[in-house]
Amino acid sequence: MTTSLRSTSTPVLMILGSCTSLQFGAALATLLFEDLGSWGTTVLRLGIAGLLLLALSRPAAHRLDRRQWLAVIALGLVMGAMNGTFYAAIARIPLGTAVALEFLGPLAVAAILSTRRSDLLWVLLALVGVSMFGLESLQGTPLDAIGVAFALVAAVFWGLYVIASAKVGSLVPGQGGLALSILVGALVVLPLGAPGALHGLTAPGLLLIATGTAVLATLLPYTLELSALRRLPRHVFGILLSLEPVVALLAGMILLGQGSSPLRVLAAVLVVGASIGVTASARRAPDAGAAPAEEEVLVPAHTTVTGEMPVLDLGTAAPRTDALSSQAAPS
């Protein structure tokens, strides 16, 4: 029982840490937009984070086969597009609203991959909460249409990220695949952010902020999420990310001076309730809280310089899961 509780609580804590780090890092990144632009900030953030993780993991890139490289490149394309469009969104609309809209992507993944009716109910509850974040924003100052469009595009790529990162986790041991994918993501947005990134490299103060943003908004959350994804079924992983709008709301209040309201608090309660519900449902699963047979996890771990990273085994996934994975990362 204790082992089952620990095996569930550890990845949940990883996701909580990821949510907190990511949203506070995003708020910090807005300080760079005036000087670097949203795309320049994205390039610098991903580039620094990729180099740091590359130095830590030191992947044997020359040993990766064609299938592994295709998965790494696919994840890099998704990460570059997801981060670039999200930063373009929060440059135009409030952080909490942007995250609420972007969350529709992983929420859709959670619904598609769910195999239990109870999980669908929790997804619907989370969707109601997310919708209330958007409703609250619509009652105030009208939202910038371009910002909303960028957030919705980011939502699509966030959903693909959940799938593509699982593919990399199953094919590339340790964190080497993540490091290479982040660098690919930086190259993807480089044509749009090169001038701003170059300016940031020549200004020590801006470079320091960019480095902090890289650690808080890229390196730490992606490492935690990838590790959690290797320990949890993907539909559970997806709905636990419903905490993102709540943390974004807090980050906006604390760091950006964005106010709150009773409607936002109620929305936060619904979203957190959905997260608690799906976690409790996962603990009640057969075989002492283990993942369903079609989404088996926890094959032997690979040791890295940052600790053990259990690998998600996609080989036992259900047919519809395999189909989604192959579309996201054609490897």
mmCIF file of C-alpha atoms in Angstrom:
data_model
loop_
_atom_site.group_PDB
_atom_site.id
_atom_site.type_symbol
_atom_site.label_atom_id
_atom_site.label_comp_id
_atom_site.label_asym_id
_atom_site.label_seq_id
_atom_site.Cartn_x
_atom_site.Cartn_y
_atom_site.Cartn_z
ATOM 1 C CA MET A 1 0.000 0.000 0.000
ATOM 2 C CA THR A 2 2.787 2.385 0.957
ATOM 3 C CA THR A 3 4.661 1.507 -2.225
ATOM 4 C CA SER A 4 1.531 2.120 -4.314
ATOM 5 C CA LEU A 5 0.948 5.498 -2.658
ATOM 6 C CA ARG A 6 4.556 6.530 -3.209
ATOM 7 C CA SER A 7 4.512 5.433 -6.861
ATOM 8 C CA THR A 8 1.472 7.660 -7.446
ATOM 9 C CA SER A 9 2.429 10.653 -5.297
ATOM 10 C CA THR A 10 5.955 11.038 -6.702
ATOM 11 C CA PRO A 11 4.924 11.809 -10.313
ATOM 12 C CA VAL A 12 2.052 13.971 -9.032
ATOM 13 C CA LEU A 13 4.528 16.082 -7.055
ATOM 14 C CA MET A 14 6.693 16.294 -10.183
ATOM 15 C CA ILE A 15 3.768 17.744 -12.136
ATOM 16 C CA LEU A 16 2.968 20.217 -9.341
ATOM 17 C CA GLY A 17 6.581 21.363 -9.361
ATOM 18 C CA SER A 18 6.486 21.633 -13.135
ATOM 19 C CA CYS A 19 3.323 23.758 -13.090
ATOM 20 C CA THR A 20 4.747 26.158 -10.518
ATOM 21 C CA SER A 21 8.121 26.524 -12.192
ATOM 22 C CA LEU A 22 6.681 26.912 -15.686
ATOM 23 C CA GLN A 23 4.161 29.631 -14.864
ATOM 24 C CA PHE A 24 6.481 31.686 -12.680
ATOM 25 C CA GLY A 25 9.085 31.360 -15.426
ATOM 26 C CA ALA A 26 6.549 32.555 -17.991
ATOM 27 C CA ALA A 27 5.761 35.584 -15.852
ATOM 28 C CA LEU A 28 9.484 36.309 -15.580
ATOM 29 C CA ALA A 29 9.846 36.021 -19.349
ATOM 30 C CA THR A 30 7.430 38.907 -19.913
ATOM 31 C CA LEU A 31 10.137 41.204 -18.550
ATOM 32 C CA LEU A 32 12.162 40.440 -21.684
ATOM 33 C CA PHE A 33 9.455 41.074 -24.275
ATOM 34 C CA GLU A 34 10.042 44.823 -24.530
ATOM 35 C CA ASP A 35 13.731 44.356 -25.369
ATOM 36 C CA LEU A 36 13.832 40.965 -27.101
ATOM 37 C CA GLY A 37 10.297 40.453 -28.365
ATOM 38 C CA SER A 38 8.342 37.274 -27.670
ATOM 39 C CA TRP A 39 10.094 35.274 -30.402
ATOM 40 C CA GLY A 40 13.572 36.436 -29.411
ATOM 41 C CA THR A 41 12.807 35.483 -25.817
ATOM 42 C CA THR A 42 11.689 32.039 -26.978
ATOM 43 C CA VAL A 43 14.886 31.459 -28.958
ATOM 44 C CA LEU A 44 17.130 32.519 -26.085
ATOM 45 C CA ARG A 45 15.186 30.562 -23.494
ATOM 46 C CA LEU A 46 15.157 27.309 -25.483
ATOM 47 C CA GLY A 47 18.750 27.720 -26.643
ATOM 48 C CA ILE A 48 20.134 28.249 -23.134
ATOM 49 C CA ALA A 49 18.022 25.452 -21.653
ATOM 50 C CA GLY A 50 19.024 23.050 -24.414
ATOM 51 C CA LEU A 51 22.723 23.745 -23.950
ATOM 52 C CA LEU A 52 22.484 23.356 -20.164
ATOM 53 C CA LEU A 53 20.663 20.052 -20.419
ATOM 54 C CA LEU A 54 23.029 18.907 -23.164
ATOM 55 C CA ALA A 55 25.979 19.525 -20.834
ATOM 56 C CA LEU A 56 24.285 17.549 -18.060
ATOM 57 C CA SER A 57 23.070 14.582 -20.076
ATOM 58 C CA ARG A 58 25.837 14.425 -22.720
ATOM 59 C CA PRO A 59 23.814 12.264 -25.119
ATOM 60 C CA ALA A 60 25.591 10.085 -27.676
ATOM 61 C CA ALA A 61 23.841 11.773 -30.589
ATOM 62 C CA HIS A 62 25.924 9.882 -33.151
ATOM 63 C CA ARG A 63 24.528 6.590 -31.840
ATOM 64 C CA LEU A 64 20.877 7.491 -32.372
ATOM 65 C CA ASP A 65 19.246 5.632 -35.236
ATOM 66 C CA ARG A 66 16.849 7.070 -37.806
ATOM 67 C CA ARG A 67 13.760 6.201 -35.736
ATOM 68 C CA GLN A 68 15.134 7.942 -32.662
ATOM 69 C CA TRP A 69 16.181 11.044 -34.604
ATOM 70 C CA LEU A 70 12.746 11.355 -36.204
ATOM 71 C CA ALA A 71 11.137 11.250 -32.756
ATOM 72 C CA VAL A 72 13.594 13.853 -31.408
ATOM 73 C CA ILE A 73 13.030 16.171 -34.380
ATOM 74 C CA ALA A 74 9.247 15.776 -34.161
ATOM 75 C CA LEU A 75 9.306 16.719 -30.477
ATOM 76 C CA GLY A 76 11.598 19.661 -31.239
ATOM 77 C CA LEU A 77 9.234 20.983 -33.909
ATOM 78 C CA VAL A 78 6.326 20.725 -31.493
ATOM 79 C CA MET A 79 8.224 22.383 -28.638
ATOM 80 C CA GLY A 80 9.432 25.276 -30.767
ATOM 81 C CA ALA A 81 5.970 25.993 -32.143
ATOM 82 C CA MET A 82 4.279 25.536 -28.759
ATOM 83 C CA ASN A 83 6.608 27.892 -26.898
ATOM 84 C CA GLY A 84 6.789 30.507 -29.635
ATOM 85 C CA THR A 85 3.031 30.817 -30.063
ATOM 86 C CA PHE A 86 2.434 30.788 -26.298
ATOM 87 C CA TYR A 87 4.869 33.653 -25.717
ATOM 88 C CA ALA A 88 3.272 35.538 -28.606
ATOM 89 C CA ALA A 89 -0.063 35.016 -26.839
ATOM 90 C CA ILE A 90 0.981 36.230 -23.365
ATOM 91 C CA ALA A 91 2.502 39.309 -24.991
ATOM 92 C CA ARG A 92 -1.083 40.241 -25.963
ATOM 93 C CA ILE A 93 -3.482 38.683 -23.431
ATOM 94 C CA PRO A 94 -3.331 37.943 -19.648
ATOM 95 C CA LEU A 95 -1.250 34.972 -18.545
ATOM 96 C CA GLY A 96 -4.124 33.120 -16.844
ATOM 97 C CA THR A 97 -6.363 33.486 -19.893
ATOM 98 C CA ALA A 98 -3.652 32.323 -22.278
ATOM 99 C CA VAL A 99 -2.927 29.229 -20.192
ATOM 100 C CA ALA A 100 -6.641 28.440 -19.880
ATOM 101 C CA LEU A 101 -6.998 28.509 -23.666
ATOM 102 C CA GLU A 102 -3.760 26.605 -24.221
ATOM 103 C CA PHE A 103 -4.842 23.913 -21.795
ATOM 104 C CA LEU A 104 -7.566 22.794 -24.208
ATOM 105 C CA GLY A 105 -4.839 20.820 -26.020
ATOM 106 C CA PRO A 106 -3.776 18.426 -23.244
ATOM 107 C CA LEU A 107 -7.373 18.293 -22.052
ATOM 108 C CA ALA A 108 -8.370 16.893 -25.443
ATOM 109 C CA VAL A 109 -5.579 14.319 -25.167
ATOM 110 C CA ALA A 110 -6.844 13.309 -21.720
ATOM 111 C CA ALA A 111 -10.346 12.784 -23.097
ATOM 112 C CA ILE A 112 -9.188 10.834 -26.154
ATOM 113 C CA LEU A 113 -6.904 8.494 -24.212
ATOM 114 C CA SER A 114 -9.285 7.887 -21.309
ATOM 115 C CA THR A 115 -10.600 4.326 -20.887
ATOM 116 C CA ARG A 116 -12.803 4.881 -17.807
ATOM 117 C CA ARG A 117 -16.096 6.757 -17.705
ATOM 118 C CA SER A 118 -15.169 8.352 -14.396
ATOM 119 C CA ASP A 119 -12.146 9.975 -16.063
ATOM 120 C CA LEU A 120 -14.404 11.526 -18.695
ATOM 121 C CA LEU A 121 -16.478 13.104 -15.919
ATOM 122 C CA TRP A 122 -13.340 14.596 -14.368
ATOM 123 C CA VAL A 123 -12.314 15.902 -17.792
ATOM 124 C CA LEU A 124 -15.692 17.600 -18.167
ATOM 125 C CA LEU A 125 -15.337 19.158 -14.710
ATOM 126 C CA ALA A 126 -11.890 20.482 -15.628
ATOM 127 C CA LEU A 127 -13.298 21.837 -18.895
ATOM 128 C CA VAL A 128 -15.997 23.742 -16.997
ATOM 129 C CA GLY A 129 -13.319 25.256 -14.777
ATOM 130 C CA VAL A 130 -11.136 26.233 -17.727
ATOM 131 C CA SER A 131 -14.151 27.748 -19.499
ATOM 132 C CA MET A 132 -14.873 29.894 -16.451
ATOM 133 C CA PHE A 133 -11.370 31.370 -16.643
ATOM 134 C CA GLY A 134 -12.147 32.457 -20.181
ATOM 135 C CA LEU A 135 -15.618 33.731 -19.245
ATOM 136 C CA GLU A 136 -14.198 35.906 -16.483
ATOM 137 C CA SER A 137 -11.769 37.488 -18.932
ATOM 138 C CA LEU A 138 -14.521 38.174 -21.462
ATOM 139 C CA GLN A 139 -16.453 40.158 -18.838
ATOM 140 C CA GLY A 140 -13.586 42.628 -18.550
ATOM 141 C CA THR A 141 -11.442 44.218 -21.243
ATOM 142 C CA PRO A 142 -12.004 42.594 -24.674
ATOM 143 C CA LEU A 143 -9.281 40.112 -25.544
ATOM 144 C CA ASP A 144 -6.851 40.718 -28.381
ATOM 145 C CA ALA A 145 -7.994 38.451 -31.240
ATOM 146 C CA ILE A 146 -4.445 37.742 -32.409
ATOM 147 C CA GLY A 147 -3.432 36.797 -28.874
ATOM 148 C CA VAL A 148 -6.366 34.396 -28.605
ATOM 149 C CA ALA A 149 -5.447 32.848 -31.957
ATOM 150 C CA PHE A 150 -1.846 32.321 -30.835
ATOM 151 C CA ALA A 151 -3.076 30.693 -27.595
ATOM 152 C CA LEU A 152 -5.315 28.293 -29.520
ATOM 153 C CA VAL A 153 -2.470 27.335 -31.846
ATOM 154 C CA ALA A 154 -0.311 26.749 -28.775
ATOM 155 C CA ALA A 155 -3.085 24.491 -27.441
ATOM 156 C CA VAL A 156 -2.802 22.253 -30.486
ATOM 157 C CA PHE A 157 0.948 21.940 -30.079
ATOM 158 C CA TRP A 158 0.667 21.360 -26.318
ATOM 159 C CA GLY A 159 -1.595 18.396 -27.009
ATOM 160 C CA LEU A 160 0.917 17.070 -29.534
ATOM 161 C CA TYR A 161 3.704 17.625 -26.995
ATOM 162 C CA VAL A 162 2.079 15.174 -24.563
ATOM 163 C CA ILE A 163 2.165 12.508 -27.277
ATOM 164 C CA ALA A 164 5.522 13.350 -28.856
ATOM 165 C CA SER A 165 7.361 13.511 -25.532
ATOM 166 C CA ALA A 166 6.067 10.052 -24.640
ATOM 167 C CA LYS A 167 7.470 8.742 -27.922
ATOM 168 C CA VAL A 168 10.906 10.235 -27.208
ATOM 169 C CA GLY A 169 10.781 8.881 -23.663
ATOM 170 C CA SER A 170 10.178 5.374 -24.991
ATOM 171 C CA LEU A 171 12.945 5.504 -27.606
ATOM 172 C CA VAL A 172 15.769 7.588 -26.105
ATOM 173 C CA PRO A 173 17.092 6.686 -22.622
ATOM 174 C CA GLY A 174 17.768 9.366 -20.037
ATOM 175 C CA GLN A 175 17.389 13.062 -20.831
ATOM 176 C CA GLY A 176 19.511 13.178 -23.972
ATOM 177 C CA GLY A 177 16.492 13.120 -26.247
ATOM 178 C CA LEU A 178 14.958 16.040 -24.363
ATOM 179 C CA ALA A 179 18.149 18.109 -24.664
ATOM 180 C CA LEU A 180 18.375 17.530 -28.410
ATOM 181 C CA SER A 181 14.663 18.264 -28.880
ATOM 182 C CA ILE A 182 14.927 21.586 -27.035
ATOM 183 C CA LEU A 183 17.800 22.658 -29.291
ATOM 184 C CA VAL A 184 15.767 21.658 -32.344
ATOM 185 C CA GLY A 185 12.934 23.784 -30.949
ATOM 186 C CA ALA A 186 15.257 26.790 -30.671
ATOM 187 C CA LEU A 187 16.281 26.348 -34.309
ATOM 188 C CA VAL A 188 12.626 26.155 -35.369
ATOM 189 C CA VAL A 189 11.849 29.659 -34.054
ATOM 190 C CA LEU A 190 15.274 31.152 -34.836
ATOM 191 C CA PRO A 191 14.160 32.765 -38.137
ATOM 192 C CA LEU A 192 11.554 34.792 -36.221
ATOM 193 C CA GLY A 193 13.585 35.578 -33.113
ATOM 194 C CA ALA A 194 17.201 35.915 -34.255
ATOM 195 C CA PRO A 195 17.476 39.738 -33.887
ATOM 196 C CA GLY A 196 16.041 39.747 -30.365
ATOM 197 C CA ALA A 197 18.115 36.747 -29.272
ATOM 198 C CA LEU A 198 21.308 38.381 -30.557
ATOM 199 C CA HIS A 199 20.509 41.540 -28.596
ATOM 200 C CA GLY A 200 19.968 39.446 -25.463
ATOM 201 C CA LEU A 201 23.337 37.746 -25.856
ATOM 202 C CA THR A 202 25.111 41.115 -25.835
ATOM 203 C CA ALA A 203 23.302 42.511 -22.753
ATOM 204 C CA PRO A 204 24.442 40.821 -19.486
ATOM 205 C CA GLY A 205 21.351 41.852 -17.533
ATOM 206 C CA LEU A 206 18.963 40.505 -20.138
ATOM 207 C CA LEU A 207 21.046 37.358 -20.524
ATOM 208 C CA LEU A 208 20.822 36.716 -16.778
ATOM 209 C CA ILE A 209 17.030 37.023 -16.828
ATOM 210 C CA ALA A 210 16.882 34.795 -19.903
ATOM 211 C CA THR A 211 18.973 32.167 -18.119
ATOM 212 C CA GLY A 212 16.630 32.248 -15.127
ATOM 213 C CA THR A 213 13.687 31.917 -17.480
ATOM 214 C CA ALA A 214 15.366 28.995 -19.247
ATOM 215 C CA VAL A 215 15.754 27.113 -15.977
ATOM 216 C CA LEU A 216 12.304 27.923 -14.552
ATOM 217 C CA ALA A 217 10.228 27.762 -17.733
ATOM 218 C CA THR A 218 12.029 25.109 -19.764
ATOM 219 C CA LEU A 219 14.722 23.010 -18.120
ATOM 220 C CA LEU A 220 13.048 22.209 -14.800
ATOM 221 C CA PRO A 221 9.408 21.772 -15.925
ATOM 222 C CA TYR A 222 10.205 19.707 -19.021
ATOM 223 C CA THR A 223 12.510 17.445 -17.019
ATOM 224 C CA LEU A 224 9.846 16.937 -14.356
ATOM 225 C CA GLU A 225 7.077 16.392 -16.905
ATOM 226 C CA LEU A 226 9.048 13.885 -18.934
ATOM 227 C CA SER A 227 9.894 11.940 -15.792
ATOM 228 C CA ALA A 228 6.262 12.023 -14.619
ATOM 229 C CA LEU A 229 5.017 10.990 -18.052
ATOM 230 C CA ARG A 230 7.192 7.898 -17.849
ATOM 231 C CA ARG A 231 5.494 6.918 -14.564
ATOM 232 C CA LEU A 232 1.849 7.741 -15.273
ATOM 233 C CA PRO A 233 -0.694 6.766 -17.943
ATOM 234 C CA ARG A 234 -0.895 9.609 -20.437
ATOM 235 C CA HIS A 235 -4.567 10.407 -19.834
ATOM 236 C CA VAL A 236 -3.831 10.879 -16.117
ATOM 237 C CA PHE A 237 -0.804 13.027 -16.979
ATOM 238 C CA GLY A 238 -2.963 15.177 -19.256
ATOM 239 C CA ILE A 239 -5.656 15.996 -16.733
ATOM 240 C CA LEU A 240 -3.194 16.650 -13.901
ATOM 241 C CA LEU A 241 -1.885 19.488 -16.053
ATOM 242 C CA SER A 242 -5.249 21.148 -15.379
ATOM 243 C CA LEU A 243 -3.403 22.777 -12.489
ATOM 244 C CA GLU A 244 -1.629 25.007 -15.025
ATOM 245 C CA PRO A 245 -4.392 27.670 -15.212
ATOM 246 C CA VAL A 246 -4.566 27.831 -11.417
ATOM 247 C CA VAL A 247 -0.828 28.346 -11.029
ATOM 248 C CA ALA A 248 -0.854 30.826 -13.918
ATOM 249 C CA LEU A 249 -3.538 32.795 -12.084
ATOM 250 C CA LEU A 250 -1.362 32.928 -8.960
ATOM 251 C CA ALA A 251 1.743 33.849 -10.948
ATOM 252 C CA GLY A 252 -0.145 36.633 -12.683
ATOM 253 C CA MET A 253 -1.380 37.987 -9.350
ATOM 254 C CA ILE A 254 1.975 37.806 -7.568
ATOM 255 C CA LEU A 255 4.403 38.800 -10.311
ATOM 256 C CA LEU A 256 2.335 40.737 -12.850
ATOM 257 C CA GLY A 257 -0.192 42.465 -10.605
ATOM 258 C CA GLN A 258 -3.196 40.829 -12.271
ATOM 259 C CA GLY A 259 -6.227 40.789 -9.985
ATOM 260 C CA SER A 260 -8.511 37.933 -8.982
ATOM 261 C CA SER A 261 -12.289 37.523 -8.586
ATOM 262 C CA PRO A 262 -14.821 35.091 -7.068
ATOM 263 C CA LEU A 263 -15.344 33.571 -10.525
ATOM 264 C CA ARG A 264 -11.638 32.865 -10.883
ATOM 265 C CA VAL A 265 -11.528 31.296 -7.423
ATOM 266 C CA LEU A 266 -14.500 29.063 -8.277
ATOM 267 C CA ALA A 267 -12.832 28.068 -11.531
ATOM 268 C CA ALA A 268 -9.676 27.173 -9.622
ATOM 269 C CA VAL A 269 -11.682 25.004 -7.198
ATOM 270 C CA LEU A 270 -13.271 23.080 -10.090
ATOM 271 C CA VAL A 271 -9.948 22.512 -11.823
ATOM 272 C CA VAL A 272 -8.198 21.363 -8.655
ATOM 273 C CA GLY A 273 -11.183 19.125 -7.861
ATOM 274 C CA ALA A 274 -10.837 17.432 -11.240
ATOM 275 C CA SER A 275 -7.135 16.850 -10.632
ATOM 276 C CA ILE A 276 -7.804 15.314 -7.215
ATOM 277 C CA GLY A 277 -10.557 13.155 -8.683
ATOM 278 C CA VAL A 278 -8.459 11.661 -11.447
ATOM 279 C CA THR A 279 -5.584 11.036 -9.046
ATOM 280 C CA ALA A 280 -7.881 9.181 -6.641
ATOM 281 C CA SER A 281 -9.304 7.211 -9.559
ATOM 282 C CA ALA A 282 -5.807 6.171 -10.619
ATOM 283 C CA ARG A 283 -5.033 4.938 -7.099
ATOM 284 C CA ARG A 284 -8.154 2.766 -7.145
ATOM 285 C CA ALA A 285 -7.087 1.096 -10.400
ATOM 286 C CA PRO A 286 -6.564 -2.708 -10.371
ATOM 287 C CA ASP A 287 -3.322 -4.306 -9.245
ATOM 288 C CA ALA A 288 -2.541 -1.969 -6.355
ATOM 289 C CA GLY A 289 -2.885 1.271 -8.287
ATOM 290 C CA ALA A 290 -0.911 0.180 -11.318
ATOM 291 C CA ALA A 291 -1.642 1.651 -14.719
ATOM 292 C CA PRO A 292 -4.235 -0.122 -16.917
ATOM 293 C CA ALA A 293 -2.859 -2.934 -19.028
ATOM 294 C CA GLU A 294 -3.163 -0.918 -22.196
ATOM 295 C CA GLU A 295 -0.936 1.819 -20.754
ATOM 296 C CA GLU A 296 1.673 -0.126 -18.780
ATOM 297 C CA VAL A 297 4.515 1.939 -17.359
ATOM 298 C CA LEU A 298 7.660 1.566 -15.318
ATOM 299 C CA VAL A 299 9.943 -0.685 -17.304
ATOM 300 C CA PRO A 300 13.552 -0.890 -16.034
ATOM 301 C CA ALA A 301 15.015 2.542 -15.412
ATOM 302 C CA HIS A 302 18.027 4.112 -17.085
ATOM 303 C CA THR A 303 20.403 5.970 -14.792
ATOM 304 C CA THR A 304 21.386 9.515 -15.805
ATOM 305 C CA VAL A 305 23.506 12.159 -14.133
ATOM 306 C CA THR A 306 20.321 13.683 -12.713
ATOM 307 C CA GLY A 307 18.866 10.453 -11.338
ATOM 308 C CA GLU A 308 16.866 7.460 -12.494
ATOM 309 C CA MET A 309 14.401 8.100 -15.319
ATOM 310 C CA PRO A 310 11.838 5.277 -15.716
ATOM 311 C CA VAL A 311 10.805 4.872 -19.343
ATOM 312 C CA LEU A 312 7.206 4.749 -20.550
ATOM 313 C CA ASP A 313 6.651 1.525 -22.480
ATOM 314 C CA LEU A 314 4.569 2.360 -25.546
ATOM 315 C CA GLY A 315 4.921 -1.157 -26.869
ATOM 316 C CA THR A 316 1.950 -2.291 -24.768
ATOM 317 C CA ALA A 317 -0.273 0.652 -25.631
ATOM 318 C CA ALA A 318 -3.751 0.205 -27.017
ATOM 319 C CA PRO A 319 -4.212 0.430 -30.815
ATOM 320 C CA ARG A 320 -5.720 3.926 -30.734
ATOM 321 C CA THR A 321 -2.819 5.147 -28.577
ATOM 322 C CA ASP A 322 -0.296 3.760 -31.050
ATOM 323 C CA ALA A 323 -2.112 5.486 -33.888
ATOM 324 C CA LEU A 324 -1.952 8.839 -32.126
ATOM 325 C CA SER A 325 1.713 8.351 -31.303
ATOM 326 C CA SER A 326 2.652 7.522 -34.868
ATOM 327 C CA GLN A 327 0.893 10.624 -36.163
ATOM 328 C CA ALA A 328 2.732 12.897 -33.736
ATOM 329 C CA ALA A 329 6.169 11.384 -34.178
ATOM 330 C CA PRO A 330 6.511 9.426 -37.440
ATOM 331 C CA SER A 331 9.188 7.063 -36.285
#
